[in-house]
Short mmCIF file of C-alpha atoms in Angstrom, two decimals:
data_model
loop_
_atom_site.label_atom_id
_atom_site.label_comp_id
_atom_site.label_asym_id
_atom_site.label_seq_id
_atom_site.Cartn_x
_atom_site.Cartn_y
_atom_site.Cartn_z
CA UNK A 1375 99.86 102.61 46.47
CA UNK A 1376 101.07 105.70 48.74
CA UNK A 1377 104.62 106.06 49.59
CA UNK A 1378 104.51 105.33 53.86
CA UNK A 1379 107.72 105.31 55.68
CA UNK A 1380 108.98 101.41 56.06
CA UNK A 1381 111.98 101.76 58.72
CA UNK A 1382 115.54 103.94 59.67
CA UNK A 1383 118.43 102.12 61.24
CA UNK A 1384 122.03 104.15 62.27
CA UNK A 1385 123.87 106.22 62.81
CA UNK A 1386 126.89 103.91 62.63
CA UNK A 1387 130.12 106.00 62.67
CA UNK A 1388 133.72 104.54 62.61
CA UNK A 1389 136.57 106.94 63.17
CA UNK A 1390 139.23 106.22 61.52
CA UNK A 1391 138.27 103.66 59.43
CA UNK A 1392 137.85 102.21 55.72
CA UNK A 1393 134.45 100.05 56.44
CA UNK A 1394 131.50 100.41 58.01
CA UNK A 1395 128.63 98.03 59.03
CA UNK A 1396 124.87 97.55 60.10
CA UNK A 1397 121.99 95.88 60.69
CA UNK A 1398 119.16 97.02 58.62
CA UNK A 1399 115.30 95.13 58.66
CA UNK A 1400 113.61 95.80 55.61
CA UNK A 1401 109.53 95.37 55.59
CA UNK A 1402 108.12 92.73 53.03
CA UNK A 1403 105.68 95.82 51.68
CA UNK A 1404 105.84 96.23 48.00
CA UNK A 1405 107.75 98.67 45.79
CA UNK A 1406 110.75 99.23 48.34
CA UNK A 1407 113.60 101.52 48.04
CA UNK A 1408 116.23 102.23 50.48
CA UNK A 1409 118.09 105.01 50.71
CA UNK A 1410 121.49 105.16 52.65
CA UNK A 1411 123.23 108.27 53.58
CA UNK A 1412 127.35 108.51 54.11
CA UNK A 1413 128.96 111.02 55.50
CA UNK A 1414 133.24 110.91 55.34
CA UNK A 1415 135.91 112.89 55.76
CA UNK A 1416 137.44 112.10 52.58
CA UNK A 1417 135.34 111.76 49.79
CA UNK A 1418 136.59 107.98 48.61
CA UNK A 1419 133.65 106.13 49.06
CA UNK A 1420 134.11 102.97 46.49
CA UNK A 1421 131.05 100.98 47.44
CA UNK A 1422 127.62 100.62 49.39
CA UNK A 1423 125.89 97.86 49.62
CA UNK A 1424 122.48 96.01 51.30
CA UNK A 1425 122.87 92.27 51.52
CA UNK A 1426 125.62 92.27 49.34
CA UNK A 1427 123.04 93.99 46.45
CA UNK A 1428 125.23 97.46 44.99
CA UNK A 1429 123.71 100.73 45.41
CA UNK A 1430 123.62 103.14 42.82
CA UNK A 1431 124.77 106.98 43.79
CA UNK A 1432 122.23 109.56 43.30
CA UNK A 1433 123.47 112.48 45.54
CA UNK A 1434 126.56 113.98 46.77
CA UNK A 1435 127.87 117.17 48.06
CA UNK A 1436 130.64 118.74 50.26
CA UNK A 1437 130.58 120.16 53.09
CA UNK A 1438 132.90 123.32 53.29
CA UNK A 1439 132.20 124.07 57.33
CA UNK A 1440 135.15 125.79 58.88
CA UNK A 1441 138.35 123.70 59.10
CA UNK A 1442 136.13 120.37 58.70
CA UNK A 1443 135.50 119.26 55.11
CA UNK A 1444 132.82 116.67 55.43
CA UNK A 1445 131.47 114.80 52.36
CA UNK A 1446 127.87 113.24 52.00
CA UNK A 1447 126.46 111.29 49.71
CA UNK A 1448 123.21 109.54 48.99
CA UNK A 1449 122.84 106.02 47.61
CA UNK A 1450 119.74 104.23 46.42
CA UNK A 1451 118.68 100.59 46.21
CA UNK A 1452 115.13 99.53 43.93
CA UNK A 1453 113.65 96.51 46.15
CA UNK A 1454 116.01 95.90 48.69
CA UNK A 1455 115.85 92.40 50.39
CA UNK A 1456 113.15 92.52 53.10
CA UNK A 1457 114.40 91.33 56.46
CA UNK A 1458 117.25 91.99 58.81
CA UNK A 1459 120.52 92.13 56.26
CA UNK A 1460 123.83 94.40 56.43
CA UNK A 1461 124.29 97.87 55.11
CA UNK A 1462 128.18 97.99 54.37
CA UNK A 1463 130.27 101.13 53.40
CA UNK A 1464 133.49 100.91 51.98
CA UNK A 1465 135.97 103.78 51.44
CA UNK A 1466 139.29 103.75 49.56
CA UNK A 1467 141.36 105.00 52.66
CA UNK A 1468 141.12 105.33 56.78
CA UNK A 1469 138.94 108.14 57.50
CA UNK A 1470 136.01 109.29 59.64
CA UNK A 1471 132.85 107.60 57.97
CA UNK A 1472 129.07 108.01 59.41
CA UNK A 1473 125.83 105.87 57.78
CA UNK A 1474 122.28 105.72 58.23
CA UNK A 1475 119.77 103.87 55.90
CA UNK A 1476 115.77 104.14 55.99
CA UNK A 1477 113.55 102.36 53.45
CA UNK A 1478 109.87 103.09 51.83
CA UNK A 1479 107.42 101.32 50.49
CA UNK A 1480 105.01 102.75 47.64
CA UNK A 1481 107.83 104.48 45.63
CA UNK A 1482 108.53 104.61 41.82
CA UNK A 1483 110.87 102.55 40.90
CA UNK A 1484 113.49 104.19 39.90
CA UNK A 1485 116.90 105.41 41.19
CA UNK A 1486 116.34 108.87 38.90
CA UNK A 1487 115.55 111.46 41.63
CA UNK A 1488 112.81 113.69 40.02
CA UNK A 1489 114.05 116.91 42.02
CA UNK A 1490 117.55 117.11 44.19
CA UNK A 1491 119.17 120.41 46.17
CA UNK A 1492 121.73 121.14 48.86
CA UNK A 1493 122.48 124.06 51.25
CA UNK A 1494 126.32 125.13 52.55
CA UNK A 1495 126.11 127.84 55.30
CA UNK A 1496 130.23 128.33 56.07
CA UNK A 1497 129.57 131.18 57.99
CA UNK A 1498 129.30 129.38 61.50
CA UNK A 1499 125.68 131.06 62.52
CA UNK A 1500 123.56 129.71 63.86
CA UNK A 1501 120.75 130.77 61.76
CA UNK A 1502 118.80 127.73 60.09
CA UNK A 1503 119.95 126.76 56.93
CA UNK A 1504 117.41 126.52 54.08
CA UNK A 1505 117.24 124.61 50.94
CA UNK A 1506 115.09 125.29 48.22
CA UNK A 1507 113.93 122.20 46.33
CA UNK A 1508 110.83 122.44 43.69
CA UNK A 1509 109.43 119.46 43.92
CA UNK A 1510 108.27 117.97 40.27
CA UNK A 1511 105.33 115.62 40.99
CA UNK A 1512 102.46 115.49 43.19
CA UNK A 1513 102.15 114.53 47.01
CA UNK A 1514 106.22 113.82 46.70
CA UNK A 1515 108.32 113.34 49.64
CA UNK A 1516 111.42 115.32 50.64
CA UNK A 1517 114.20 113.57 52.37
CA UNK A 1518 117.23 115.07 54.46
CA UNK A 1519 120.41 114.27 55.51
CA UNK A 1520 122.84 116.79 57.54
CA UNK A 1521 125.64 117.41 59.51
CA UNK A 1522 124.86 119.87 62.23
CA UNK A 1523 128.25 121.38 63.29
CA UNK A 1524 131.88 121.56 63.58
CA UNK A 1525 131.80 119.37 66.42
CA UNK A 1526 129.42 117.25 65.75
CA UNK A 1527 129.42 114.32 62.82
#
């Protein structure tokens, strides 16, 4: 089976807060996996879940823009319940929190990214920034999460 995009859902952003919520519908395709992407202001983020189902980190970076740390990280759930459920994010303390979530179908099952980068420009240009990634397997898929500027979540 080929990986094919399944659906996206967010951004849901809460400023200043310690949880965040949303509605998420999951297809009923076979071997699902979800991804959801947080971005925070403080990097305290004790839990993600779909449908009450924990998500397992595999990503996370920070953000060193010009007098606005920013934190992402990437969490990953193996089947997630198909249907319309909740994506919750939970941090330790009140801060600035952003979420989006988008699910596949067709992917290995497995939570062990085969290939992962990240890209920092601090210098404020407005050149694009580029990642390198070398991807490890065939046909594989790339996905992206950013934060676009100082003013901007």
């Amino acid at each position: 089976m080929a990986l094919a995009f399944d659906a996206a859902s967010g951004p849901t952003t809460v400023n200043p807060g310690s949880n965040v919520t949303q509605n998420h519908t999951t297809s009923s395709g076979s071997n699902r996996i979800m991804f959801i992407f947080v971005l925070s202001t403080l990097q305290d983020v004790t839990a993600v879940t779909y449908n009450s189902v924990s998500a397992t980190q595999v990503g996370g970076y920070q953000i060193d823009f010009p007098a606005a740390n920013r934190y992402i990280s990437i969490w990953a759930i193996l089947n997630p319940s198909s249907g319309t459920n909740t994506v919750s994010v939970t941090t330790a303390s009140s801060n600035l929190i952003r979420i989006e979530a988008i699910t596949y179908t067709g992917a290995k099952q497995s939570t062990t990214m085969d290939a992962t980068g990240s890209g920092n420009d601090t210098s404020g240009a407005t050149d694009p920034l580029t990642v390198n990634i070398t991807t490890t397997v065939a046909n594989a898929w790339v996905i992206l999460f950013a934060r676009a500027s100082v003013n901007n979540i």
